[in-house]
């Protein structure tokens, strides 16, 4: 069983640029969530997609956007990059509604993409 | 809103010492509670979870009990190893919030010989 994978591993951008991060979900998972983890902090929820529809959003501006594809892979797009966007971006997949039990739904995290904005 | 508070680190222990990492939470209703571990340079790995009051999650010698009365989910291990050195995150998923996880700030554990 293949776990959650993310690409690229590292990325360096300059302020004002746009970036796309990619995530491949674990087999059989139809839900993907994205988190931002600043240095020394816990992950912060950005948004979640369930069967290609946004299913919840955290306190992030609209320049953070996402997509989920029919094969349940996902992208996180960030426009007009700011210095504070420098962080580890984590993707997590889960069985979601397939299991019929959201409360015990377990998220499995990828290794993350380290984004540095100069 | 939902929040998680963890004891600040770093926590430094000798091998075979007893470990406790405190975690308390604020949430409405009955959240699910999780401990995740992050090894250097890696993503988060689920360590254990509990989905209702008085449940005990356990894995790899680690345990945590969901205490509704004290809104706590403290992580314990009877005898730590050097390989347990990592950052530990307590997290909750609030009732009715699908799969959104709210994390604490993490506690770094350093185990020495």
mmCIF file with all atom_site columns, C-alpha atoms in Angstrom:
data_model
loop_
_atom_site.group_PDB
_atom_site.id
_atom_site.type_symbol
_atom_site.label_atom_id
_atom_site.label_alt_id
_atom_site.label_comp_id
_atom_site.label_asym_id
_atom_site.label_entity_id
_atom_site.label_seq_id
_atom_site.pdbx_PDB_ins_code
_atom_site.Cartn_x
_atom_site.Cartn_y
_atom_site.Cartn_z
_atom_site.occupancy
_atom_site.B_iso_or_equiv
_atom_site.pdbx_formal_charge
_atom_site.auth_seq_id
_atom_site.auth_comp_id
_atom_site.auth_asym_id
_atom_site.auth_atom_id
_atom_site.pdbx_PDB_model_num
ATOM 1   C CA . UNK A 1 1   ? 0.000   0.000  0.000  1.00 0.00 ? 1   UNK A CA 1
ATOM 2   C CA . UNK A 1 2   ? 1.480   3.338  -1.076 1.00 0.00 ? 2   UNK A CA 1
ATOM 3   C CA . UNK A 1 3   ? 1.409   6.085  1.504  1.00 0.00 ? 3   UNK A CA 1
ATOM 4   C CA . UNK A 1 4   ? 0.831   9.796  1.016  1.00 0.00 ? 4   UNK A CA 1
ATOM 5   C CA . UNK A 1 5   ? 3.429   11.427 -1.206 1.00 0.00 ? 5   UNK A CA 1
ATOM 6   C CA . UNK A 1 6   ? 4.138   15.102 -1.822 1.00 0.00 ? 6   UNK A CA 1
ATOM 7   C CA . UNK A 1 7   ? 6.172   17.034 -4.359 1.00 0.00 ? 7   UNK A CA 1
ATOM 8   C CA . UNK A 1 8   ? 8.427   18.840 -4.500 1.00 0.00 ? 8   UNK A CA 1
ATOM 9   C CA . UNK A 1 9   ? 10.377  18.210 -1.300 1.00 0.00 ? 9   UNK A CA 1
ATOM 10  C CA . UNK A 1 10  ? 11.810  21.696 -1.160 1.00 0.00 ? 10  UNK A CA 1
ATOM 11  C CA . UNK A 1 11  ? 11.005  24.898 -3.004 1.00 0.00 ? 11  UNK A CA 1
ATOM 12  C CA . UNK A 1 12  ? 12.410  28.409 -2.986 1.00 0.00 ? 12  UNK A CA 1
ATOM 13  C CA . UNK A 1 13  ? 10.339  31.304 -4.330 1.00 0.00 ? 13  UNK A CA 1
ATOM 14  C CA . UNK A 1 14  ? 10.470  35.070 -4.161 1.00 0.00 ? 14  UNK A CA 1
ATOM 15  C CA . UNK A 1 15  ? 7.837   37.375 -2.747 1.00 0.00 ? 15  UNK A CA 1
ATOM 16  C CA . UNK A 1 16  ? 4.937   37.967 -5.111 1.00 0.00 ? 16  UNK A CA 1
ATOM 17  C CA . UNK A 1 17  ? 5.371   34.727 -7.048 1.00 0.00 ? 17  UNK A CA 1
ATOM 18  C CA . UNK A 1 18  ? 2.882   31.894 -7.248 1.00 0.00 ? 18  UNK A CA 1
ATOM 19  C CA . UNK A 1 19  ? 3.463   28.270 -6.215 1.00 0.00 ? 19  UNK A CA 1
ATOM 20  C CA . UNK A 1 20  ? 1.737   24.920 -6.716 1.00 0.00 ? 20  UNK A CA 1
ATOM 21  C CA . UNK A 1 21  ? 2.303   22.015 -4.342 1.00 0.00 ? 21  UNK A CA 1
ATOM 22  C CA . UNK A 1 22  ? 1.134   18.497 -5.122 1.00 0.00 ? 22  UNK A CA 1
ATOM 23  C CA . UNK A 1 23  ? -0.104  15.590 -3.076 1.00 0.00 ? 23  UNK A CA 1
ATOM 24  C CA . UNK A 1 24  ? -0.942  12.009 -3.936 1.00 0.00 ? 24  UNK A CA 1
ATOM 25  C CA . UNK A 1 25  ? -3.375  10.412 -1.509 1.00 0.00 ? 25  UNK A CA 1
ATOM 26  C CA . UNK A 1 26  ? -3.126  6.975  -0.001 1.00 0.00 ? 26  UNK A CA 1
ATOM 27  C CA . UNK A 1 27  ? -4.971  4.333  -1.989 1.00 0.00 ? 27  UNK A CA 1
ATOM 28  C CA . UNK A 1 28  ? -8.689  4.203  -1.159 1.00 0.00 ? 28  UNK A CA 1
ATOM 29  C CA . UNK A 1 29  ? -8.775  7.645  0.477  1.00 0.00 ? 29  UNK A CA 1
ATOM 30  C CA . UNK A 1 30  ? -11.247 10.215 -0.874 1.00 0.00 ? 30  UNK A CA 1
ATOM 31  C CA . UNK A 1 31  ? -10.488 13.069 1.505  1.00 0.00 ? 31  UNK A CA 1
ATOM 32  C CA . UNK A 1 32  ? -7.433  15.302 1.552  1.00 0.00 ? 32  UNK A CA 1
ATOM 33  C CA . UNK A 1 33  ? -6.520  18.063 3.986  1.00 0.00 ? 33  UNK A CA 1
ATOM 34  C CA . UNK A 1 34  ? -3.750  20.644 3.781  1.00 0.00 ? 34  UNK A CA 1
ATOM 35  C CA . UNK A 1 35  ? -1.895  22.145 6.739  1.00 0.00 ? 35  UNK A CA 1
ATOM 36  C CA . UNK A 1 36  ? 0.729   24.842 7.143  1.00 0.00 ? 36  UNK A CA 1
ATOM 37  C CA . UNK A 1 37  ? 3.398   24.262 9.781  1.00 0.00 ? 37  UNK A CA 1
ATOM 38  C CA . UNK A 1 38  ? 5.556   27.258 10.618 1.00 0.00 ? 38  UNK A CA 1
ATOM 39  C CA . UNK A 1 39  ? 8.908   26.610 12.257 1.00 0.00 ? 39  UNK A CA 1
ATOM 40  C CA . UNK A 1 40  ? 8.472   25.530 15.870 1.00 0.00 ? 40  UNK A CA 1
ATOM 41  C CA . UNK A 1 41  ? 4.678   25.506 15.666 1.00 0.00 ? 41  UNK A CA 1
ATOM 42  C CA . UNK A 1 42  ? 1.927   22.967 15.282 1.00 0.00 ? 42  UNK A CA 1
ATOM 43  C CA . UNK A 1 43  ? 0.235   22.499 11.913 1.00 0.00 ? 43  UNK A CA 1
ATOM 44  C CA . UNK A 1 44  ? -2.581  24.907 11.055 1.00 0.00 ? 44  UNK A CA 1
ATOM 45  C CA . UNK A 1 45  ? -5.544  23.688 8.987  1.00 0.00 ? 45  UNK A CA 1
ATOM 46  C CA . UNK A 1 46  ? -5.799  25.365 5.574  1.00 0.00 ? 46  UNK A CA 1
ATOM 47  C CA . UNK A 1 47  ? -8.670  23.452 3.921  1.00 0.00 ? 47  UNK A CA 1
ATOM 48  C CA . UNK A 1 48  ? -10.065 20.032 3.156  1.00 0.00 ? 48  UNK A CA 1
ATOM 49  C CA . UNK A 1 49  ? -11.447 18.442 0.001  1.00 0.00 ? 49  UNK A CA 1
ATOM 50  C CA . UNK A 1 50  ? -13.895 15.563 -0.074 1.00 0.00 ? 50  UNK A CA 1
ATOM 51  C CA . UNK A 1 51  ? -14.749 14.021 -3.434 1.00 0.00 ? 51  UNK A CA 1
ATOM 52  C CA . UNK A 1 52  ? -13.416 17.054 -5.312 1.00 0.00 ? 52  UNK A CA 1
ATOM 53  C CA . UNK A 1 53  ? -15.413 19.618 -3.301 1.00 0.00 ? 53  UNK A CA 1
ATOM 54  C CA . UNK A 1 54  ? -14.061 21.932 -0.585 1.00 0.00 ? 54  UNK A CA 1
ATOM 55  C CA . UNK A 1 55  ? -15.339 20.558 2.710  1.00 0.00 ? 55  UNK A CA 1
ATOM 56  C CA . UNK A 1 56  ? -14.024 23.052 5.228  1.00 0.00 ? 56  UNK A CA 1
ATOM 57  C CA . UNK A 1 57  ? -11.585 25.923 5.398  1.00 0.00 ? 57  UNK A CA 1
ATOM 58  C CA . UNK A 1 58  ? -9.380  27.386 8.097  1.00 0.00 ? 58  UNK A CA 1
ATOM 59  C CA . UNK A 1 59  ? -8.407  30.992 8.665  1.00 0.00 ? 59  UNK A CA 1
ATOM 60  C CA . UNK A 1 60  ? -6.386  31.492 5.490  1.00 0.00 ? 60  UNK A CA 1
ATOM 61  C CA . UNK A 1 61  ? -6.890  34.186 2.817  1.00 0.00 ? 61  UNK A CA 1
ATOM 62  C CA . UNK A 1 62  ? -8.348  33.417 -0.629 1.00 0.00 ? 62  UNK A CA 1
ATOM 63  C CA . UNK A 1 63  ? -4.897  33.487 -2.227 1.00 0.00 ? 63  UNK A CA 1
ATOM 64  C CA . UNK A 1 64  ? -4.608  29.968 -0.773 1.00 0.00 ? 64  UNK A CA 1
ATOM 65  C CA . UNK A 1 65  ? -6.647  27.737 -3.066 1.00 0.00 ? 65  UNK A CA 1
ATOM 66  C CA . UNK A 1 66  ? -6.860  24.067 -3.854 1.00 0.00 ? 66  UNK A CA 1
ATOM 67  C CA . UNK A 1 67  ? -8.030  21.360 -6.185 1.00 0.00 ? 67  UNK A CA 1
ATOM 68  C CA . UNK A 1 68  ? -8.793  17.698 -5.826 1.00 0.00 ? 68  UNK A CA 1
ATOM 69  C CA . UNK A 1 69  ? -8.810  15.526 -8.927 1.00 0.00 ? 69  UNK A CA 1
ATOM 70  C CA . UNK A 1 70  ? -10.952 12.474 -9.800 1.00 0.00 ? 70  UNK A CA 1
ATOM 71  C CA . UNK A 1 71  ? -8.097  10.176 -8.747 1.00 0.00 ? 71  UNK A CA 1
ATOM 72  C CA . UNK A 1 72  ? -8.151  12.043 -5.371 1.00 0.00 ? 72  UNK A CA 1
ATOM 73  C CA . UNK A 1 73  ? -4.722  13.598 -5.834 1.00 0.00 ? 73  UNK A CA 1
ATOM 74  C CA . UNK A 1 74  ? -4.620  17.241 -4.854 1.00 0.00 ? 74  UNK A CA 1
ATOM 75  C CA . UNK A 1 75  ? -2.925  20.597 -5.379 1.00 0.00 ? 75  UNK A CA 1
ATOM 76  C CA . UNK A 1 76  ? -2.395  23.568 -3.107 1.00 0.00 ? 76  UNK A CA 1
ATOM 77  C CA . UNK A 1 77  ? -1.912  26.879 -4.888 1.00 0.00 ? 77  UNK A CA 1
ATOM 78  C CA . UNK A 1 78  ? -0.641  30.005 -3.213 1.00 0.00 ? 78  UNK A CA 1
ATOM 79  C CA . UNK A 1 79  ? -0.672  33.319 -5.077 1.00 0.00 ? 79  UNK A CA 1
ATOM 80  C CA . UNK A 1 80  ? 1.179   36.538 -4.298 1.00 0.00 ? 80  UNK A CA 1
ATOM 81  C CA . UNK A 1 81  ? 3.606   34.832 -1.934 1.00 0.00 ? 81  UNK A CA 1
ATOM 82  C CA . UNK A 1 82  ? 4.561   36.641 1.252  1.00 0.00 ? 82  UNK A CA 1
ATOM 83  C CA . UNK A 1 83  ? 7.587   36.089 3.488  1.00 0.00 ? 83  UNK A CA 1
ATOM 84  C CA . UNK A 1 84  ? 5.310   34.645 6.197  1.00 0.00 ? 84  UNK A CA 1
ATOM 85  C CA . UNK A 1 85  ? 4.232   31.891 3.825  1.00 0.00 ? 85  UNK A CA 1
ATOM 86  C CA . UNK A 1 86  ? 7.588   30.218 4.438  1.00 0.00 ? 86  UNK A CA 1
ATOM 87  C CA . UNK A 1 87  ? 6.671   26.961 6.153  1.00 0.00 ? 87  UNK A CA 1
ATOM 88  C CA . UNK A 1 88  ? 6.344   23.196 5.852  1.00 0.00 ? 88  UNK A CA 1
ATOM 89  C CA . UNK A 1 89  ? 3.143   22.358 3.955  1.00 0.00 ? 89  UNK A CA 1
ATOM 90  C CA . UNK A 1 90  ? 1.621   19.043 4.905  1.00 0.00 ? 90  UNK A CA 1
ATOM 91  C CA . UNK A 1 91  ? -0.957  17.049 3.058  1.00 0.00 ? 91  UNK A CA 1
ATOM 92  C CA . UNK A 1 92  ? -3.034  14.410 4.817  1.00 0.00 ? 92  UNK A CA 1
ATOM 93  C CA . UNK A 1 93  ? -5.406  11.889 3.305  1.00 0.00 ? 93  UNK A CA 1
ATOM 94  C CA . UNK A 1 94  ? -8.115  9.895  5.021  1.00 0.00 ? 94  UNK A CA 1
ATOM 95  C CA . UNK A 1 95  ? -10.916 7.480  4.153  1.00 0.00 ? 95  UNK A CA 1
ATOM 96  C CA . UNK A 1 96  ? -13.361 10.263 4.998  1.00 0.00 ? 96  UNK A CA 1
ATOM 97  C CA . UNK A 1 97  ? -17.029 9.614  4.465  1.00 0.00 ? 97  UNK A CA 1
ATOM 98  C CA . UNK A 1 98  ? -16.325 6.212  2.958  1.00 0.00 ? 98  UNK A CA 1
ATOM 99  C CA . UNK A 1 99  ? -15.887 4.815  6.434  1.00 0.00 ? 99  UNK A CA 1
ATOM 100 C CA . UNK A 1 100 ? -19.199 6.380  7.448  1.00 0.00 ? 100 UNK A CA 1
ATOM 101 C CA . UNK A 1 101 ? -17.651 7.585  10.668 1.00 0.00 ? 101 UNK A CA 1
ATOM 102 C CA . UNK A 1 102 ? -16.025 10.985 10.530 1.00 0.00 ? 102 UNK A CA 1
ATOM 103 C CA . UNK A 1 103 ? -15.224 11.025 14.240 1.00 0.00 ? 103 UNK A CA 1
ATOM 104 C CA . UNK A 1 104 ? -12.872 8.061  13.997 1.00 0.00 ? 104 UNK A CA 1
ATOM 105 C CA . UNK A 1 105 ? -11.570 9.086  10.580 1.00 0.00 ? 105 UNK A CA 1
ATOM 106 C CA . UNK A 1 106 ? -7.769  8.982  10.764 1.00 0.00 ? 106 UNK A CA 1
ATOM 107 C CA . UNK A 1 107 ? -5.559  11.296 8.735  1.00 0.00 ? 107 UNK A CA 1
ATOM 108 C CA . UNK A 1 108 ? -2.302  10.014 7.285  1.00 0.00 ? 108 UNK A CA 1
ATOM 109 C CA . UNK A 1 109 ? 0.296   12.652 6.586  1.00 0.00 ? 109 UNK A CA 1
ATOM 110 C CA . UNK A 1 110 ? 2.824   12.988 3.820  1.00 0.00 ? 110 UNK A CA 1
ATOM 111 C CA . UNK A 1 111 ? 6.423   14.099 4.432  1.00 0.00 ? 111 UNK A CA 1
ATOM 112 C CA . UNK A 1 112 ? 5.647   17.699 3.481  1.00 0.00 ? 112 UNK A CA 1
ATOM 113 C CA . UNK A 1 113 ? 6.996   20.357 1.151  1.00 0.00 ? 113 UNK A CA 1
ATOM 114 C CA . UNK A 1 114 ? 9.348   22.908 2.646  1.00 0.00 ? 114 UNK A CA 1
ATOM 115 C CA . UNK A 1 115 ? 8.600   26.302 1.060  1.00 0.00 ? 115 UNK A CA 1
ATOM 116 C CA . UNK A 1 116 ? 11.000  29.194 1.506  1.00 0.00 ? 116 UNK A CA 1
ATOM 117 C CA . UNK A 1 117 ? 9.942   32.660 0.347  1.00 0.00 ? 117 UNK A CA 1
ATOM 118 C CA . UNK A 1 118 ? 12.746  35.190 -0.105 1.00 0.00 ? 118 UNK A CA 1
ATOM 119 C CA . UNK B 2 1   ? -13.116 27.892 19.153 1.00 0.00 ? 1   UNK B CA 1
ATOM 120 C CA . UNK B 2 2   ? -11.279 24.634 19.642 1.00 0.00 ? 2   UNK B CA 1
ATOM 121 C CA . UNK B 2 3   ? -7.792  24.756 21.132 1.00 0.00 ? 3   UNK B CA 1
ATOM 122 C CA . UNK B 2 4   ? -5.077  22.436 22.450 1.00 0.00 ? 4   UNK B CA 1
ATOM 123 C CA . UNK B 2 5   ? -2.476  23.294 25.072 1.00 0.00 ? 5   UNK B CA 1
ATOM 124 C CA . UNK B 2 6   ? 0.652   21.201 25.530 1.00 0.00 ? 6   UNK B CA 1
ATOM 125 C CA . UNK B 2 7   ? 3.419   21.415 28.065 1.00 0.00 ? 7   UNK B CA 1
ATOM 126 C CA . UNK B 2 8   ? 6.367   23.323 26.705 1.00 0.00 ? 8   UNK B CA 1
ATOM 127 C CA . UNK B 2 9   ? 9.558   21.558 25.861 1.00 0.00 ? 9   UNK B CA 1
ATOM 128 C CA . UNK B 2 10  ? 12.125  20.544 25.371 1.00 0.00 ? 10  UNK B CA 1
ATOM 129 C CA . UNK B 2 11  ? 11.819  17.568 27.667 1.00 0.00 ? 11  UNK B CA 1
ATOM 130 C CA . UNK B 2 12  ? 15.134  15.816 28.287 1.00 0.00 ? 12  UNK B CA 1
ATOM 131 C CA . UNK B 2 13  ? 15.142  12.333 29.813 1.00 0.00 ? 13  UNK B CA 1
ATOM 132 C CA . UNK B 2 14  ? 17.593  9.535  30.317 1.00 0.00 ? 14  UNK B CA 1
ATOM 133 C CA . UNK B 2 15  ? 16.904  6.240  28.582 1.00 0.00 ? 15  UNK B CA 1
ATOM 134 C CA . UNK B 2 16  ? 14.435  4.037  30.515 1.00 0.00 ? 16  UNK B CA 1
ATOM 135 C CA . UNK B 2 17  ? 12.945  7.032  32.351 1.00 0.00 ? 17  UNK B CA 1
ATOM 136 C CA . UNK B 2 18  ? 9.181   7.537  32.659 1.00 0.00 ? 18  UNK B CA 1
ATOM 137 C CA . UNK B 2 19  ? 7.623   10.025 30.274 1.00 0.00 ? 19  UNK B CA 1
ATOM 138 C CA . UNK B 2 20  ? 4.582   12.255 30.710 1.00 0.00 ? 20  UNK B CA 1
ATOM 139 C CA . UNK B 2 21  ? 3.633   14.977 28.250 1.00 0.00 ? 21  UNK B CA 1
ATOM 140 C CA . UNK B 2 22  ? 0.612   16.957 29.366 1.00 0.00 ? 22  UNK B CA 1
ATOM 141 C CA . UNK B 2 23  ? -2.156  17.936 26.984 1.00 0.00 ? 23  UNK B CA 1
ATOM 142 C CA . UNK B 2 24  ? -5.399  19.753 27.747 1.00 0.00 ? 24  UNK B CA 1
ATOM 143 C CA . UNK B 2 25  ? -8.051  20.887 25.334 1.00 0.00 ? 25  UNK B CA 1
ATOM 144 C CA . UNK B 2 26  ? -11.007 23.204 24.880 1.00 0.00 ? 26  UNK B CA 1
ATOM 145 C CA . UNK B 2 27  ? -13.817 22.109 22.610 1.00 0.00 ? 27  UNK B CA 1
ATOM 146 C CA . UNK B 2 28  ? -17.567 21.952 22.494 1.00 0.00 ? 28  UNK B CA 1
ATOM 147 C CA . UNK B 2 29  ? -19.218 18.569 22.557 1.00 0.00 ? 29  UNK B CA 1
ATOM 148 C CA . UNK B 2 30  ? -17.157 15.422 22.465 1.00 0.00 ? 30  UNK B CA 1
ATOM 149 C CA . UNK B 2 31  ? -14.054 15.722 20.279 1.00 0.00 ? 31  UNK B CA 1
ATOM 150 C CA . UNK B 2 32  ? -11.790 12.915 19.135 1.00 0.00 ? 32  UNK B CA 1
ATOM 151 C CA . UNK B 2 33  ? -8.243  13.170 20.483 1.00 0.00 ? 33  UNK B CA 1
ATOM 152 C CA . UNK B 2 34  ? -4.940  12.225 18.878 1.00 0.00 ? 34  UNK B CA 1
ATOM 153 C CA . UNK B 2 35  ? -1.219  12.101 19.479 1.00 0.00 ? 35  UNK B CA 1
ATOM 154 C CA . UNK B 2 36  ? 1.042   12.490 16.462 1.00 0.00 ? 36  UNK B CA 1
ATOM 155 C CA . UNK B 2 37  ? 4.838   12.183 16.398 1.00 0.00 ? 37  UNK B CA 1
ATOM 156 C CA . UNK B 2 38  ? 7.228   13.965 14.052 1.00 0.00 ? 38  UNK B CA 1
ATOM 157 C CA . UNK B 2 39  ? 10.757  12.664 13.623 1.00 0.00 ? 39  UNK B CA 1
ATOM 158 C CA . UNK B 2 40  ? 13.428  15.036 12.291 1.00 0.00 ? 40  UNK B CA 1
ATOM 159 C CA . UNK B 2 41  ? 12.875  15.880 8.651  1.00 0.00 ? 41  UNK B CA 1
ATOM 160 C CA . UNK B 2 42  ? 9.679   13.868 8.374  1.00 0.00 ? 42  UNK B CA 1
ATOM 161 C CA . UNK B 2 43  ? 5.929   14.401 8.314  1.00 0.00 ? 43  UNK B CA 1
ATOM 162 C CA . UNK B 2 44  ? 3.524   13.502 11.099 1.00 0.00 ? 44  UNK B CA 1
ATOM 163 C CA . UNK B 2 45  ? 2.797   9.929  12.089 1.00 0.00 ? 45  UNK B CA 1
ATOM 164 C CA . UNK B 2 46  ? -0.268  8.954  14.065 1.00 0.00 ? 46  UNK B CA 1
ATOM 165 C CA . UNK B 2 47  ? 0.829   7.523  17.398 1.00 0.00 ? 47  UNK B CA 1
ATOM 166 C CA . UNK B 2 48  ? -2.527  6.829  19.058 1.00 0.00 ? 48  UNK B CA 1
ATOM 167 C CA . UNK B 2 49  ? -6.090  8.086  19.283 1.00 0.00 ? 49  UNK B CA 1
ATOM 168 C CA . UNK B 2 50  ? -9.242  7.987  21.413 1.00 0.00 ? 50  UNK B CA 1
ATOM 169 C CA . UNK B 2 51  ? -12.701 8.862  20.191 1.00 0.00 ? 51  UNK B CA 1
ATOM 170 C CA . UNK B 2 52  ? -14.783 8.936  23.371 1.00 0.00 ? 52  UNK B CA 1
ATOM 171 C CA . UNK B 2 53  ? -14.462 9.657  27.061 1.00 0.00 ? 53  UNK B CA 1
ATOM 172 C CA . UNK B 2 54  ? -12.505 7.104  29.145 1.00 0.00 ? 54  UNK B CA 1
ATOM 173 C CA . UNK B 2 55  ? -11.068 5.467  26.019 1.00 0.00 ? 55  UNK B CA 1
ATOM 174 C CA . UNK B 2 56  ? -7.379  4.605  26.267 1.00 0.00 ? 56  UNK B CA 1
ATOM 175 C CA . UNK B 2 57  ? -5.274  4.807  23.135 1.00 0.00 ? 57  UNK B CA 1
ATOM 176 C CA . UNK B 2 58  ? -2.036  2.850  23.063 1.00 0.00 ? 58  UNK B CA 1
ATOM 177 C CA . UNK B 2 59  ? 0.754   2.073  20.628 1.00 0.00 ? 59  UNK B CA 1
ATOM 178 C CA . UNK B 2 60  ? 4.472   1.215  20.831 1.00 0.00 ? 60  UNK B CA 1
ATOM 179 C CA . UNK B 2 61  ? 4.414   1.432  24.636 1.00 0.00 ? 61  UNK B CA 1
ATOM 180 C CA . UNK B 2 62  ? 2.787   4.879  24.644 1.00 0.00 ? 62  UNK B CA 1
ATOM 181 C CA . UNK B 2 63  ? -0.611  5.401  26.275 1.00 0.00 ? 63  UNK B CA 1
ATOM 182 C CA . UNK B 2 64  ? -3.097  8.228  26.706 1.00 0.00 ? 64  UNK B CA 1
ATOM 183 C CA . UNK B 2 65  ? -6.530  8.256  28.343 1.00 0.00 ? 65  UNK B CA 1
ATOM 184 C CA . UNK B 2 66  ? -9.359  10.567 27.263 1.00 0.00 ? 66  UNK B CA 1
ATOM 185 C CA . UNK B 2 67  ? -10.448 12.363 30.444 1.00 0.00 ? 67  UNK B CA 1
ATOM 186 C CA . UNK B 2 68  ? -13.601 14.373 29.838 1.00 0.00 ? 68  UNK B CA 1
ATOM 187 C CA . UNK B 2 69  ? -13.809 15.650 33.423 1.00 0.00 ? 69  UNK B CA 1
ATOM 188 C CA . UNK B 2 70  ? -10.361 17.259 33.250 1.00 0.00 ? 70  UNK B CA 1
ATOM 189 C CA . UNK B 2 71  ? -10.374 17.857 29.458 1.00 0.00 ? 71  UNK B CA 1
ATOM 190 C CA . UNK B 2 72  ? -7.006  16.136 29.244 1.00 0.00 ? 72  UNK B CA 1
ATOM 191 C CA . UNK B 2 73  ? -5.217  13.545 27.117 1.00 0.00 ? 73  UNK B CA 1
ATOM 192 C CA . UNK B 2 74  ? -1.772  13.167 28.675 1.00 0.00 ? 74  UNK B CA 1
ATOM 193 C CA . UNK B 2 75  ? 0.791   11.006 26.874 1.00 0.00 ? 75  UNK B CA 1
ATOM 194 C CA . UNK B 2 76  ? 2.764   8.482  28.946 1.00 0.00 ? 76  UNK B CA 1
ATOM 195 C CA . UNK B 2 77  ? 5.423   5.863  28.410 1.00 0.00 ? 77  UNK B CA 1
ATOM 196 C CA . UNK B 2 78  ? 6.945   3.726  31.103 1.00 0.00 ? 78  UNK B CA 1
ATOM 197 C CA . UNK B 2 79  ? 10.463  3.468  29.687 1.00 0.00 ? 79  UNK B CA 1
ATOM 198 C CA . UNK B 2 80  ? 11.682  5.742  26.904 1.00 0.00 ? 80  UNK B CA 1
ATOM 199 C CA . UNK B 2 81  ? 14.366  4.889  24.377 1.00 0.00 ? 81  UNK B CA 1
ATOM 200 C CA . UNK B 2 82  ? 16.765  7.079  22.432 1.00 0.00 ? 82  UNK B CA 1
ATOM 201 C CA . UNK B 2 83  ? 14.715  6.279  19.321 1.00 0.00 ? 83  UNK B CA 1
ATOM 202 C CA . UNK B 2 84  ? 11.706  8.035  20.903 1.00 0.00 ? 84  UNK B CA 1
ATOM 203 C CA . UNK B 2 85  ? 13.437  11.396 20.482 1.00 0.00 ? 85  UNK B CA 1
ATOM 204 C CA . UNK B 2 86  ? 11.051  13.454 18.370 1.00 0.00 ? 86  UNK B CA 1
ATOM 205 C CA . UNK B 2 87  ? 8.415   16.180 18.553 1.00 0.00 ? 87  UNK B CA 1
ATOM 206 C CA . UNK B 2 88  ? 5.031   15.081 19.889 1.00 0.00 ? 88  UNK B CA 1
ATOM 207 C CA . UNK B 2 89  ? 1.800   16.841 18.943 1.00 0.00 ? 89  UNK B CA 1
ATOM 208 C CA . UNK B 2 90  ? -1.528  16.562 20.682 1.00 0.00 ? 90  UNK B CA 1
ATOM 209 C CA . UNK B 2 91  ? -4.529  17.226 18.432 1.00 0.00 ? 91  UNK B CA 1
ATOM 210 C CA . UNK B 2 92  ? -8.295  17.172 18.472 1.00 0.00 ? 92  UNK B CA 1
ATOM 211 C CA . UNK B 2 93  ? -11.076 16.915 15.968 1.00 0.00 ? 93  UNK B CA 1
ATOM 212 C CA . UNK B 2 94  ? -14.185 18.705 17.153 1.00 0.00 ? 94  UNK B CA 1
ATOM 213 C CA . UNK B 2 95  ? -17.626 17.210 16.795 1.00 0.00 ? 95  UNK B CA 1
ATOM 214 C CA . UNK B 2 96  ? -19.207 18.092 13.462 1.00 0.00 ? 96  UNK B CA 1
ATOM 215 C CA . UNK B 2 97  ? -16.009 19.472 11.941 1.00 0.00 ? 97  UNK B CA 1
ATOM 216 C CA . UNK B 2 98  ? -15.384 16.643 9.498  1.00 0.00 ? 98  UNK B CA 1
ATOM 217 C CA . UNK B 2 99  ? -11.674 15.920 9.536  1.00 0.00 ? 99  UNK B CA 1
ATOM 218 C CA . UNK B 2 100 ? -10.202 19.287 10.551 1.00 0.00 ? 100 UNK B CA 1
ATOM 219 C CA . UNK B 2 101 ? -7.509  18.732 13.175 1.00 0.00 ? 101 UNK B CA 1
ATOM 220 C CA . UNK B 2 102 ? -6.521  21.382 15.717 1.00 0.00 ? 102 UNK B CA 1
ATOM 221 C CA . UNK B 2 103 ? -2.957  20.892 16.966 1.00 0.00 ? 103 UNK B CA 1
ATOM 222 C CA . UNK B 2 104 ? -0.990  21.977 19.981 1.00 0.00 ? 104 UNK B CA 1
ATOM 223 C CA . UNK B 2 105 ? 2.386   23.634 19.514 1.00 0.00 ? 105 UNK B CA 1
ATOM 224 C CA . UNK B 2 106 ? 4.293   20.390 20.030 1.00 0.00 ? 106 UNK B CA 1
ATOM 225 C CA . UNK B 2 107 ? 6.682   19.116 22.700 1.00 0.00 ? 107 UNK B CA 1
ATOM 226 C CA . UNK B 2 108 ? 10.214  18.156 21.794 1.00 0.00 ? 108 UNK B CA 1
ATOM 227 C CA . UNK B 2 109 ? 11.511  15.058 23.574 1.00 0.00 ? 109 UNK B CA 1
ATOM 228 C CA . UNK B 2 110 ? 15.227  14.365 23.776 1.00 0.00 ? 110 UNK B CA 1
ATOM 229 C CA . UNK B 2 111 ? 16.284  11.005 25.230 1.00 0.00 ? 111 UNK B CA 1
ATOM 230 C CA . UNK B 2 112 ? 19.932  10.505 26.160 1.00 0.00 ? 112 UNK B CA 1
ATOM 231 C CA . UNK B 2 113 ? 21.941  7.410  27.051 1.00 0.00 ? 113 UNK B CA 1
#
